[in-house]
Structures are given as C-alpha cells and as structure tokens.
PDB file of C-alpha atoms in Angstrom:
ATOM      1  CA  MET H  11     -22.747 -14.426 -28.996  1.00 74.00           C
ATOM      2  CA  GLN H  12     -26.065 -13.350 -28.286  1.00 88.00           C
ATOM      3  CA  ILE H  13     -29.303 -12.996 -30.775  1.00 92.00           C
ATOM      4  CA  SER H  14     -30.403 -10.066 -32.508  1.00 94.00           C
ATOM      5  CA  GLU H  15     -32.882  -8.163 -30.558  1.00 95.00           C
ATOM      6  CA  THR H  16     -34.925  -8.538 -33.816  1.00 96.00           C
ATOM      7  CA  ALA H  17     -35.475 -11.953 -33.065  1.00 96.00           C
ATOM      8  CA  LEU H  18     -36.027 -11.606 -29.631  1.00 95.00           C
ATOM      9  CA  ALA H  19     -38.468  -9.454 -29.902  1.00 96.00           C
ATOM     10  CA  THR H  20     -40.466 -11.647 -32.262  1.00 96.00           C
ATOM     11  CA  SER H  21     -39.981 -14.662 -30.021  1.00 97.00           C
ATOM     12  CA  LYS H  22     -42.337 -13.266 -27.625  1.00 96.00           C
ATOM     13  CA  PRO H  23     -45.315 -15.377 -28.185  1.00 96.00           C
ATOM     14  CA  LEU H  24     -42.940 -18.261 -29.009  1.00 97.00           C
ATOM     15  CA  PHE H  25     -42.003 -17.760 -25.402  1.00 98.00           C
ATOM     16  CA  VAL H  26     -45.620 -16.993 -24.428  1.00 98.00           C
ATOM     17  CA  LYS H  27     -46.618 -20.774 -25.708  1.00 98.00           C
ATOM     18  CA  PHE H  28     -43.474 -22.576 -24.312  1.00 98.00           C
ATOM     19  CA  VAL H  29     -44.441 -21.510 -20.806  1.00 98.00           C
ATOM     20  CA  GLU H  30     -48.104 -22.640 -21.038  1.00 98.00           C
ATOM     21  CA  CYS H  31     -46.711 -26.164 -22.551  1.00 98.00           C
ATOM     22  CA  MET H  32     -44.160 -26.724 -19.778  1.00 98.00           C
ATOM     23  CA  ARG H  33     -47.134 -25.691 -16.879  1.00 98.00           C
ATOM     24  CA  ILE H  34     -49.238 -28.619 -18.943  1.00 98.00           C
ATOM     25  CA  ILE H  35     -46.179 -31.201 -18.554  1.00 98.00           C
ATOM     26  CA  LYS H  36     -45.602 -30.134 -15.217  1.00 97.00           C
ATOM     27  CA  ASP H  37     -49.161 -30.695 -13.826  1.00 97.00           C
ATOM     28  CA  TYR H  38     -49.350 -34.104 -15.663  1.00 97.00           C
ATOM     29  CA  HIS H  39     -46.316 -34.844 -14.486  1.00 97.00           C
ATOM     30  CA  PHE H  40     -47.557 -34.652 -10.543  1.00 95.00           C
ATOM     31  CA  GLN H  41     -50.378 -36.855 -11.557  1.00 94.00           C
ATOM     32  CA  VAL H  42     -48.516 -39.359 -13.126  1.00 93.00           C
ATOM     33  CA  PHE H  43     -46.215 -39.753 -10.378  1.00 93.00           C
ATOM     34  CA  THR H  44     -48.841 -38.794  -7.812  1.00 89.00           C
ATOM     35  CA  ASN H  45     -51.647 -41.568  -8.885  1.00 84.00           C
ATOM     36  CA  ASN H  46     -48.728 -44.397  -9.062  1.00 81.00           C
ATOM     37  CA  PRO H  47     -49.359 -46.411  -6.328  1.00 75.00           C
ATOM     38  CA  GLU H  48     -46.355 -48.163  -6.441  1.00 80.00           C
ATOM     39  CA  LYS H  49     -43.031 -46.237  -5.048  1.00 88.00           C
ATOM     40  CA  THR H  50     -40.360 -48.642  -5.916  1.00 94.00           C
ATOM     41  CA  LEU H  51     -36.699 -47.986  -7.084  1.00 96.00           C
ATOM     42  CA  TYR H  52     -37.871 -48.013 -10.881  1.00 96.00           C
ATOM     43  CA  SER H  53     -40.310 -45.703 -10.697  1.00 95.00           C
ATOM     44  CA  GLU H  54     -38.492 -42.721  -8.226  1.00 96.00           C
ATOM     45  CA  THR H  55     -35.589 -43.028 -10.701  1.00 97.00           C
ATOM     46  CA  LEU H  56     -37.995 -42.152 -13.078  1.00 97.00           C
ATOM     47  CA  ARG H  57     -39.736 -39.411 -10.887  1.00 97.00           C
ATOM     48  CA  VAL H  58     -36.212 -37.932 -10.305  1.00 97.00           C
ATOM     49  CA  LEU H  59     -34.754 -37.803 -13.693  1.00 98.00           C
ATOM     50  CA  ASN H  60     -38.030 -36.243 -15.219  1.00 98.00           C
ATOM     51  CA  GLN H  61     -38.233 -33.968 -12.407  1.00 97.00           C
ATOM     52  CA  PHE H  62     -34.688 -33.184 -13.793  1.00 98.00           C
ATOM     53  CA  GLN H  63     -34.876 -33.276 -17.265  1.00 98.00           C
ATOM     54  CA  GLN H  64     -38.062 -30.294 -16.531  1.00 98.00           C
ATOM     55  CA  ASP H  65     -35.493 -28.418 -14.281  1.00 98.00           C
ATOM     56  CA  ARG H  66     -33.097 -28.070 -17.060  1.00 98.00           C
ATOM     57  CA  THR H  67     -35.544 -27.438 -19.537  1.00 98.00           C
ATOM     58  CA  GLN H  68     -36.283 -24.146 -16.939  1.00 97.00           C
ATOM     59  CA  ALA H  69     -32.943 -23.334 -16.899  1.00 98.00           C
ATOM     60  CA  ALA H  70     -32.463 -23.149 -20.749  1.00 98.00           C
ATOM     61  CA  TYR H  71     -35.629 -21.318 -21.399  1.00 98.00           C
ATOM     62  CA  CYS H  72     -34.269 -18.513 -19.199  1.00 97.00           C
ATOM     63  CA  LEU H  73     -30.658 -18.135 -21.277  1.00 98.00           C
ATOM     64  CA  ILE H  74     -32.870 -18.573 -24.642  1.00 98.00           C
ATOM     65  CA  GLU H  75     -35.252 -15.769 -23.522  1.00 97.00           C
ATOM     66  CA  ASN H  76     -32.269 -13.884 -22.663  1.00 96.00           C
ATOM     67  CA  GLY H  77     -30.710 -14.359 -26.140  1.00 96.00           C
ATOM     68  CA  LEU H  78     -27.851 -16.674 -25.404  1.00 97.00           C
ATOM     69  CA  VAL H  79     -28.735 -19.860 -27.175  1.00 96.00           C
ATOM     70  CA  TRP H  80     -25.454 -21.005 -27.249  1.00 95.00           C
ATOM     71  CA  ASP H  81     -25.250 -21.576 -23.559  1.00 96.00           C
ATOM     72  CA  ALA H  82     -28.731 -23.065 -23.607  1.00 97.00           C
ATOM     73  CA  GLU H  83     -28.064 -25.189 -26.227  1.00 96.00           C
ATOM     74  CA  VAL H  84     -25.523 -26.827 -23.822  1.00 96.00           C
ATOM     75  CA  ILE H  85     -28.323 -27.232 -21.035  1.00 97.00           C
ATOM     76  CA  ILE H  86     -30.210 -28.491 -23.742  1.00 97.00           C
ATOM     77  CA  ARG H  87     -27.746 -31.722 -24.249  1.00 96.00           C
ATOM     78  CA  VAL H  88     -28.312 -32.457 -20.940  1.00 97.00           C
ATOM     79  CA  VAL H  89     -32.336 -32.700 -21.446  1.00 97.00           C
ATOM     80  CA  TYR H  90     -31.645 -35.094 -24.785  1.00 96.00           C
ATOM     81  CA  GLU H  91     -29.114 -37.238 -22.277  1.00 97.00           C
ATOM     82  CA  THR H  92     -32.147 -37.593 -19.418  1.00 98.00           C
ATOM     83  CA  PHE H  93     -34.797 -38.432 -21.874  1.00 97.00           C
ATOM     84  CA  ALA H  94     -32.302 -41.142 -23.553  1.00 96.00           C
ATOM     85  CA  LYS H  95     -31.697 -42.831 -19.859  1.00 97.00           C
ATOM     86  CA  VAL H  96     -35.609 -42.439 -18.956  1.00 97.00           C
ATOM     87  CA  ALA H  97     -36.790 -44.448 -22.677  1.00 95.00           C
ATOM     88  CA  PHE H  98     -33.544 -46.976 -21.917  1.00 95.00           C
ATOM     89  CA  LEU H  99     -35.326 -47.633 -18.659  1.00 96.00           C
ATOM     90  CA  ALA H 100     -38.946 -47.205 -19.482  1.00 95.00           C
ATOM     91  CA  THR H 101     -38.642 -49.957 -22.705  1.00 93.00           C
ATOM     92  CA  ALA H 102     -37.338 -52.218 -20.731  1.00 93.00           C
ATOM     93  CA  SER H 103     -38.924 -55.855 -19.702  1.00 90.00           C
ATOM     94  CA  GLU H 104     -39.891 -55.837 -15.784  1.00 91.00           C
ATOM     95  CA  GLU H 105     -37.574 -58.763 -15.947  1.00 92.00           C
ATOM     96  CA  GLN H 106     -34.152 -56.607 -17.294  1.00 92.00           C
ATOM     97  CA  ARG H 107     -35.109 -53.128 -15.296  1.00 94.00           C
ATOM     98  CA  PRO H 108     -33.565 -54.882 -11.724  1.00 96.00           C
ATOM     99  CA  GLU H 109     -30.164 -55.139 -13.987  1.00 96.00           C
ATOM    100  CA  LEU H 110     -30.114 -51.650 -15.520  1.00 96.00           C
ATOM    101  CA  LEU H 111     -31.205 -49.970 -12.184  1.00 97.00           C
ATOM    102  CA  HIS H 112     -28.041 -52.088 -10.528  1.00 97.00           C
ATOM    103  CA  GLU H 113     -25.760 -50.836 -13.609  1.00 97.00           C
ATOM    104  CA  TYR H 114     -27.420 -46.858 -13.045  1.00 97.00           C
ATOM    105  CA  TRP H 115     -27.008 -46.434  -9.237  1.00 97.00           C
ATOM    106  CA  GLU H 116     -24.791 -49.298  -8.212  1.00 96.00           C
ATOM    107  CA  LEU H 117     -22.147 -50.054 -11.009  1.00 96.00           C
ATOM    108  CA  LEU H 118     -21.768 -47.016 -12.718  1.00 96.00           C
ATOM    109  CA  GLY H 119     -21.998 -45.281  -9.259  1.00 94.00           C
ATOM    110  CA  ALA H 120     -18.262 -47.115  -7.958  1.00 94.00           C
ATOM    111  CA  VAL H 121     -16.631 -46.192 -11.809  1.00 94.00           C
ATOM    112  CA  TYR H 122     -17.426 -42.202 -11.161  1.00 93.00           C
ATOM    113  CA  ASP H 123     -15.751 -42.619  -7.630  1.00 93.00           C
ATOM    114  CA  ARG H 124     -12.993 -44.446  -8.611  1.00 93.00           C
ATOM    115  CA  GLN H 125     -12.520 -41.620 -11.499  1.00 93.00           C
ATOM    116  CA  ALA H 126     -13.903 -38.966  -8.624  1.00 94.00           C
ATOM    117  CA  ALA H 127     -10.527 -40.431  -6.434  1.00 93.00           C
ATOM    118  CA  LEU H 128      -7.999 -41.147  -9.357  1.00 93.00           C
ATOM    119  CA  LYS H 129      -9.002 -36.935 -10.160  1.00 95.00           C
ATOM    120  CA  ALA H 130      -8.666 -36.136  -6.203  1.00 94.00           C
ATOM    121  CA  GLU H 131      -5.155 -36.857  -6.300  1.00 93.00           C
ATOM    122  CA  PRO H 132      -3.616 -34.089  -7.756  1.00 95.00           C
ATOM    123  CA  CYS H 133      -5.648 -31.636  -6.315  1.00 95.00           C
ATOM    124  CA  GLU H 134      -4.864 -33.055  -2.903  1.00 92.00           C
ATOM    125  CA  ARG H 135      -0.979 -32.613  -3.600  1.00 93.00           C
ATOM    126  CA  LEU H 136      -1.576 -29.406  -4.583  1.00 93.00           C
ATOM    127  CA  PHE H 137      -4.107 -27.965  -1.870  1.00 93.00           C
ATOM    128  CA  ASN H 138      -1.108 -29.839   0.718  1.00 92.00           C
ATOM    129  CA  CYS H 139       1.562 -27.253  -0.813  1.00 92.00           C
ATOM    130  CA  SER H 140      -0.690 -24.166  -0.542  1.00 91.00           C
ATOM    131  CA  GLY H 141      -1.548 -25.197   3.214  1.00 89.00           C
ATOM    132  CA  SER H 142      -5.252 -25.137   1.914  1.00 91.00           C
ATOM    133  CA  ASP H 143      -5.589 -27.570   4.444  1.00 90.00           C
ATOM    134  CA  GLY H 144      -9.824 -27.707   4.469  1.00 91.00           C
ATOM    135  CA  SER H 145      -9.515 -28.065   0.350  1.00 94.00           C
ATOM    136  CA  SER H 146      -6.740 -31.304   0.951  1.00 93.00           C
ATOM    137  CA  ARG H 147      -9.472 -32.959   3.261  1.00 93.00           C
ATOM    138  CA  VAL H 148     -11.918 -32.875   0.937  1.00 95.00           C
ATOM    139  CA  MET H 149      -9.740 -34.247  -1.542  1.00 94.00           C
ATOM    140  CA  ALA H 150      -8.962 -36.844   0.838  1.00 93.00           C
ATOM    141  CA  THR H 151     -11.713 -37.901   1.821  1.00 94.00           C
ATOM    142  CA  LEU H 152     -13.041 -38.514  -1.709  1.00 94.00           C
ATOM    143  CA  ARG H 153      -9.762 -40.735  -2.238  1.00 94.00           C
ATOM    144  CA  ASP H 154     -10.868 -42.966   0.991  1.00 91.00           C
ATOM    145  CA  ASN H 155     -12.193 -46.101   0.636  1.00 91.00           C
ATOM    146  CA  ARG H 156     -14.091 -46.093   3.390  1.00 91.00           C
ATOM    147  CA  VAL H 157     -16.588 -43.506   2.128  1.00 92.00           C
ATOM    148  CA  TYR H 158     -16.131 -44.626  -1.349  1.00 91.00           C
ATOM    149  CA  ARG H 159     -15.867 -46.912  -3.632  1.00 91.00           C
ATOM    150  CA  THR H 160     -12.546 -46.370  -5.111  1.00 89.00           C
ATOM    151  CA  ASP H 161     -11.392 -49.755  -6.320  1.00 90.00           C
ATOM    152  CA  PRO H 162     -11.623 -50.469 -10.061  1.00 88.00           C
ATOM    153  CA  LEU H 163     -14.760 -52.333 -10.547  1.00 89.00           C
ATOM    154  CA  GLY H 164     -13.639 -55.163 -12.863  1.00 87.00           C
ATOM    155  CA  ASP H 165     -10.753 -54.865 -15.648  1.00 90.00           C
ATOM    156  CA  LYS H 166     -10.865 -52.010 -18.167  1.00 90.00           C
ATOM    157  CA  ARG H 167     -12.914 -53.086 -20.795  1.00 93.00           C
ATOM    158  CA  PHE H 168     -15.883 -54.480 -18.321  1.00 93.00           C
ATOM    159  CA  ARG H 169     -16.010 -50.602 -17.256  1.00 94.00           C
ATOM    160  CA  LYS H 170     -15.616 -49.422 -20.896  1.00 94.00           C
ATOM    161  CA  GLN H 171     -18.498 -51.455 -22.113  1.00 95.00           C
ATOM    162  CA  LEU H 172     -20.508 -50.642 -19.223  1.00 95.00           C
ATOM    163  CA  GLU H 173     -20.016 -47.016 -19.643  1.00 95.00           C
ATOM    164  CA  GLN H 174     -20.869 -46.890 -23.657  1.00 95.00           C
ATOM    165  CA  ARG H 175     -23.438 -49.260 -23.070  1.00 94.00           C
ATOM    166  CA  TRP H 176     -25.456 -46.118 -20.828  1.00 96.00           C
ATOM    167  CA  SER H 177     -23.802 -43.502 -23.398  1.00 95.00           C
ATOM    168  CA  PHE H 178     -26.206 -41.781 -25.612  1.00 94.00           C
ATOM    169  CA  SER H 179     -25.149 -42.938 -28.578  1.00 93.00           C
ATOM    170  CA  GLY H 180     -25.278 -46.731 -26.765  1.00 93.00           C
ATOM    171  CA  ILE H 181     -28.736 -45.892 -25.416  1.00 93.00           C
ATOM    172  CA  LEU H 182     -30.296 -44.573 -28.819  1.00 91.00           C
ATOM    173  CA  GLU H 183     -28.554 -47.730 -30.192  1.00 89.00           C
ATOM    174  CA  ALA H 184     -30.322 -49.945 -28.248  1.00 89.00           C
ATOM    175  CA  LEU H 185     -33.288 -48.515 -28.628  1.00 90.00           C
ATOM    176  CA  ASN H 186     -32.912 -48.758 -32.350  1.00 86.00           C
ATOM    177  CA  SER H 187     -32.068 -52.206 -32.390  1.00 81.00           C
ATOM    178  CA  GLY H 188     -33.910 -53.766 -29.384  1.00 74.00           C
ATOM    179  CA  ARG H 189     -31.093 -54.760 -27.833  1.00 66.00           C
ATOM    180  CA  HIS H 190     -30.672 -55.986 -23.980  1.00 58.00           C
ATOM    181  CA  GLY H 191     -34.020 -57.023 -23.796  1.00 62.00           C
ATOM    182  CA  ILE H 192     -35.506 -52.808 -24.854  1.00 66.00           C
ATOM    183  CA  ILE H 193     -38.305 -52.546 -26.582  1.00 72.00           C
ATOM    184  CA  PRO H 194     -37.354 -50.871 -29.959  1.00 72.00           C
ATOM    185  CA  LEU H 195     -38.182 -47.391 -30.606  1.00 80.00           C
ATOM    186  CA  ILE H 196     -38.097 -47.595 -34.242  1.00 71.00           C
ATOM    187  CA  GLY H 197     -36.404 -43.621 -35.757  1.00 75.00           C
ATOM    188  CA  ILE H 198     -35.392 -42.242 -32.365  1.00 82.00           C
ATOM    189  CA  GLU H 199     -31.819 -42.105 -34.235  1.00 82.00           C
ATOM    190  CA  VAL H 200     -32.909 -38.967 -35.749  1.00 83.00           C
ATOM    191  CA  PHE H 201     -32.418 -37.764 -32.408  1.00 82.00           C
ATOM    192  CA  ALA H 202     -28.781 -37.878 -32.913  1.00 87.00           C
ATOM    193  CA  HIS H 203     -28.227 -35.118 -35.260  1.00 87.00           C
ATOM    194  CA  ASN H 204     -29.836 -32.365 -32.308  1.00 87.00           C
ATOM    195  CA  TYR H 205     -27.610 -33.904 -29.588  1.00 90.00           C
ATOM    196  CA  SER H 206     -24.534 -33.542 -31.447  1.00 91.00           C
ATOM    197  CA  MET H 207     -24.987 -30.059 -32.224  1.00 87.00           C
ATOM    198  CA  SER H 208     -25.176 -29.046 -28.467  1.00 92.00           C
ATOM    199  CA  SER H 209     -22.259 -31.089 -28.154  1.00 94.00           C
ATOM    200  CA  HIS H 210     -20.568 -29.717 -30.380  1.00 94.00           C
ATOM    201  CA  VAL H 211     -21.072 -26.182 -28.511  1.00 93.00           C
ATOM    202  CA  ALA H 212     -20.340 -28.152 -25.130  1.00 93.00           C
ATOM    203  CA  HIS H 213     -16.776 -29.902 -25.843  1.00 94.00           C
ATOM    204  CA  ALA H 214     -15.878 -25.911 -27.785  1.00 94.00           C
ATOM    205  CA  ASN H 215     -14.576 -28.174 -30.951  1.00 95.00           C
ATOM    206  CA  SER H 216     -14.044 -26.846 -34.485  1.00 97.00           C
ATOM    207  CA  ARG H 217     -17.651 -27.308 -35.676  1.00 94.00           C
ATOM    208  CA  ALA H 218     -18.787 -25.317 -32.455  1.00 93.00           C
ATOM    209  CA  LEU H 219     -16.349 -22.583 -33.821  1.00 94.00           C
ATOM    210  CA  ASP H 220     -17.394 -22.892 -37.589  1.00 94.00           C
ATOM    211  CA  LEU H 221     -21.293 -22.463 -36.094  1.00 91.00           C
ATOM    212  CA  LEU H 222     -20.857 -19.072 -34.540  1.00 91.00           C
ATOM    213  CA  GLU H 223     -18.841 -18.064 -37.868  1.00 93.00           C
ATOM    214  CA  ASP H 224     -21.624 -18.853 -39.840  1.00 90.00           C
ATOM    215  CA  ARG H 225     -24.121 -17.201 -37.468  1.00 91.00           C
ATOM    216  CA  ALA H 226     -21.755 -13.634 -37.664  1.00 90.00           C
ATOM    217  CA  THR H 227     -21.426 -13.975 -40.983  1.00 91.00           C
ATOM    218  CA  ARG H 228     -25.116 -13.757 -42.330  1.00 89.00           C
ATOM    219  CA  GLY H 229     -26.387 -11.101 -43.943  1.00 89.00           C
ATOM    220  CA  SER H 230     -30.686 -11.162 -44.691  1.00 88.00           C
ATOM    221  CA  ASP H 231     -31.522 -14.284 -43.624  1.00 89.00           C
ATOM    222  CA  LEU H 232     -29.991 -14.298 -39.827  1.00 92.00           C
ATOM    223  CA  VAL H 233     -33.513 -13.431 -37.786  1.00 94.00           C
ATOM    224  CA  PRO H 234     -35.196 -16.210 -39.719  1.00 93.00           C
ATOM    225  CA  LEU H 235     -32.244 -18.136 -38.886  1.00 93.00           C
ATOM    226  CA  GLU H 236     -31.651 -17.328 -35.753  1.00 95.00           C
ATOM    227  CA  MET H 237     -35.886 -17.459 -35.455  1.00 96.00           C
ATOM    228  CA  GLY H 238     -35.646 -21.197 -36.951  1.00 94.00           C
ATOM    229  CA  HIS H 239     -32.804 -21.749 -34.264  1.00 95.00           C
ATOM    230  CA  ILE H 240     -35.012 -20.782 -31.523  1.00 96.00           C
ATOM    231  CA  CYS H 241     -38.223 -22.719 -32.563  1.00 96.00           C
ATOM    232  CA  ARG H 242     -35.973 -26.121 -32.761  1.00 95.00           C
ATOM    233  CA  MET H 243     -34.657 -25.687 -29.043  1.00 96.00           C
ATOM    234  CA  LEU H 244     -38.249 -24.673 -27.525  1.00 97.00           C
ATOM    235  CA  SER H 245     -40.160 -27.648 -29.752  1.00 96.00           C
ATOM    236  CA  ASP H 246     -37.272 -30.371 -28.604  1.00 95.00           C
ATOM    237  CA  MET H 247     -37.709 -29.445 -24.797  1.00 97.00           C
ATOM    238  CA  VAL H 248     -41.918 -29.629 -24.562  1.00 98.00           C
ATOM    239  CA  SER H 249     -41.771 -32.665 -26.845  1.00 95.00           C
ATOM    240  CA  LEU H 250     -38.504 -34.453 -25.330  1.00 96.00           C
ATOM    241  CA  THR H 251     -40.186 -34.108 -21.392  1.00 98.00           C
ATOM    242  CA  SER H 252     -43.832 -35.049 -23.068  1.00 97.00           C
ATOM    243  CA  PHE H 253     -42.367 -38.347 -25.045  1.00 95.00           C
ATOM    244  CA  SER H 254     -39.997 -38.768 -21.150  1.00 97.00           C
ATOM    245  CA  LEU H 255     -43.420 -38.721 -19.407  1.00 97.00           C
ATOM    246  CA  PHE H 256     -45.365 -40.862 -21.940  1.00 96.00           C
ATOM    247  CA  LEU H 257     -42.641 -43.559 -21.662  1.00 95.00           C
ATOM    248  CA  SER H 258     -42.706 -43.604 -17.962  1.00 96.00           C
ATOM    249  CA  GLU H 259     -46.021 -43.764 -17.267  1.00 95.00           C
ATOM    250  CA  ARG H 260     -46.660 -46.405 -20.372  1.00 93.00           C
ATOM    251  CA  SER H 261     -44.450 -48.638 -18.792  1.00 93.00           C
ATOM    252  CA  TRP H 262     -46.656 -49.656 -15.563  1.00 90.00           C
ATOM    253  CA  ALA H 263     -49.860 -48.260 -16.739  1.00 89.00           C
ATOM    254  CA  GLY H 264     -50.120 -49.373 -20.614  1.00 88.00           C
ATOM    255  CA  GLY H 265     -51.407 -47.244 -23.634  1.00 86.00           C
ATOM    256  CA  GLU H 266     -49.965 -46.713 -27.136  1.00 85.00           C
ATOM    257  CA  LYS H 267     -51.545 -43.413 -27.465  1.00 91.00           C
ATOM    258  CA  MET H 268     -49.281 -40.213 -25.640  1.00 94.00           C
ATOM    259  CA  PRO H 269     -51.669 -38.959 -23.369  1.00 95.00           C
ATOM    260  CA  ALA H 270     -54.654 -36.178 -24.559  1.00 97.00           C
ATOM    261  CA  PRO H 271     -52.685 -32.904 -22.290  1.00 97.00           C
ATOM    262  CA  LEU H 272     -48.995 -34.252 -23.122  1.00 97.00           C
ATOM    263  CA  ALA H 273     -50.086 -34.267 -27.048  1.00 97.00           C
ATOM    264  CA  ALA H 274     -51.581 -31.316 -26.778  1.00 97.00           C
ATOM    265  CA  ALA H 275     -48.804 -29.351 -25.387  1.00 98.00           C
ATOM    266  CA  VAL H 276     -46.740 -30.987 -28.380  1.00 97.00           C
ATOM    267  CA  THR H 277     -49.033 -30.021 -30.921  1.00 97.00           C
ATOM    268  CA  ALA H 278     -49.623 -26.682 -29.562  1.00 98.00           C
ATOM    269  CA  MET H 279     -45.958 -25.580 -29.700  1.00 97.00           C
ATOM    270  CA  THR H 280     -45.818 -27.348 -33.149  1.00 97.00           C
ATOM    271  CA  GLU H 281     -48.293 -25.565 -34.052  1.00 97.00           C
ATOM    272  CA  THR H 282     -46.726 -22.011 -32.797  1.00 97.00           C
ATOM    273  CA  ILE H 283     -43.395 -22.268 -34.659  1.00 96.00           C
ATOM    274  CA  LYS H 284     -44.654 -23.606 -37.423  1.00 95.00           C
ATOM    275  CA  PRO H 285     -44.982 -20.361 -39.549  1.00 94.00           C
ATOM    276  CA  PHE H 286     -41.702 -19.233 -38.175  1.00 93.00           C
ATOM    277  CA  HIS H 287     -39.897 -22.649 -39.939  1.00 88.00           C
ATOM    278  CA  THR H 288     -41.762 -21.649 -42.826  1.00 90.00           C
ATOM    279  CA  GLU H 289     -40.028 -18.432 -43.251  1.00 90.00           C
ATOM    280  CA  PHE H 290     -36.536 -20.181 -42.205  1.00 84.00           C
ATOM    281  CA  GLU H 291     -37.069 -22.895 -44.940  1.00 85.00           C
ATOM    282  CA  ILE H 292     -37.687 -20.099 -47.426  1.00 87.00           C
ATOM    283  CA  SER H 293     -34.796 -17.989 -46.483  1.00 84.00           C
ATOM    284  CA  GLN H 294     -32.184 -21.074 -47.094  1.00 79.00           C
ATOM    285  CA  GLU H 295     -33.593 -21.595 -50.526  1.00 77.00           C
ATOM    286  CA  GLY H 296     -30.977 -19.682 -52.501  1.00 70.00           C
ATOM    287  CA  LEU H 297     -28.303 -21.277 -50.037  1.00 66.00           C
ATOM    288  CA  HIS H 298     -29.292 -25.023 -50.515  1.00 61.00           C
ATOM    289  CA  SER H 299     -30.162 -24.800 -54.164  1.00 64.00           C
ATOM    290  CA  ASN H 300     -26.813 -24.597 -55.477  1.00 66.00           C
ATOM    291  CA  TRP H 301     -25.944 -28.186 -53.889  1.00 63.00           C
ATOM    292  CA  PRO H 302     -27.812 -30.615 -55.686  1.00 64.00           C
ATOM    293  CA  ARG H 303     -29.578 -33.127 -53.472  1.00 64.00           C
ATOM    294  CA  LYS H 304     -27.170 -36.463 -53.130  1.00 64.00           C
ATOM    295  CA  GLU H 305     -29.053 -39.475 -53.850  1.00 63.00           C
TER     296      GLU H 305
END
C-alpha cells in the first residue's frame, strides 16, 4: 500500500530537510572516526555499526520518497536495532567492553553459525535430490565444522540468555536499569513503541494488517495521518543516527552535551515537522476525544 499522491507531494519540504540533516550527520561521522587516534576493535565496531545504520536510513528514505512507507518501516526497524547495539557498547564501562565485544563477535557468531548449519541440512538434502550440486556444496560448507563453528555453544539456557541480552528488549532493559555495568539512559524505553510498530509490519502479524486496514478506511483525516507517519519516520532516523554518533564519541572523548552539528540537525528536523505534526494531532481530536484518558 502506497501513500496518497497528495501526501507525497506535500512531503517535498520534509524530504529536502531530511537530506540536508543526513548530510550533516554523515560529515560528522567522518570527522568523529577520522579524528579518533585509536583504531581498536571497540572503535571499529562502533564505526561500522554507525555506518550500517546510516546506510539503512538511505534505503528507508528511498522507499518513503516513492510512497512505500510500510516497506520503509521494515528497514527502520533495523535502524532501531543498530542504535540499541551502539548504545549498549557505548555506555559500557571500559572494563566491560572487552566482554561485550567478545559476546558480539565471538559467542553470538558461534550461535549463528550453529543455527545456520542446522537450517542448511534440509536445504542440502533438497538440492541433492534435485541435482543442484553447486547449491548443495554451499549448504554442505555451512555445515562443515572446519569452516564454521557448528558445535553447540554451552547449553540451551546459556544460548537463550545470550541472545536475549543482545535483543532489542534486552538491551533497552539494560540501558534503562544500568545492568551489566552499563551507564543508564533514563527514559530509553520510550523507543519500544515505535520499534514495536515496525516489528508488526516486518512480521506480517494481525496488528500489521489492522494498521493497513485502518489506513484504507480513513476519511478526511487520511492525509494528515500519512504526513504524521512520514514525519515520525524521518525524525526518528535523524534522531537515532545523531544519538548513536553522540554516544559513540562520548565514550572516548567525554562530554555530556550533543555536539553542535548533530544538535542542529535534530533541531532542524524537529522544527520542520512541527506544523505537520500539529495538523495531525488536530485531525485526530475527534477520534480520541470519544475515549476519556485513563488515569
């Protein structure tokens, strides 16, 4: 389902501002990691994660610009996931970082190797039956313990705990509570709502279909709703990429305030979306006024 042509045309100023803000953010990314004198596993992991996140915003923006907002939601889920991992690493104490890096690169990598090996086995059998020797060899390689870590890592409980700790919900819990030696980011749990919306779309569950049905049955408030949706996605991407860079740089350079270029990008995007967001809120007053606020 694509957004209306009216909403797409109205979004042009938002698109221009988003591109401007992301250019500022990308320039600052280059500055942060070029000026950092240390090239360690820690700093390189943050560099790659930040770059990965910014690349996903570009992909999501291409979809939004072409009216494919629901497809963009699937990509934006990755932007949230990446932000969580950056924040998890960047707020850890120096003493805690080696353990987290070992979990991220080695332990989780071993878990994923094992999972890939198990899933490759039925594929290998299928390719053997169909005579697809080349594809069969690929699947066989995934199961080869000389190439990949195909043996189970610890027991099932250990693996589940490890994956949960690095899941989006697990990281948000750690960031909110300060567990695992993490500097707490109070209020970080607010990100869970938008992430869950993107997750519903990615999983094609009943809530995702409800969202599409709601959009298809809207009346005069359709365009303000679509504009509100676009504003939220563009604003989220600017804020998350800026916050990721801020936390990364702060972890080795210190400082409590977001650097001026990043703060300016976040503010510029916020100010640009403000009138559209206000119009959206006004358009929804009749809908939500029928339900008294629950105390």
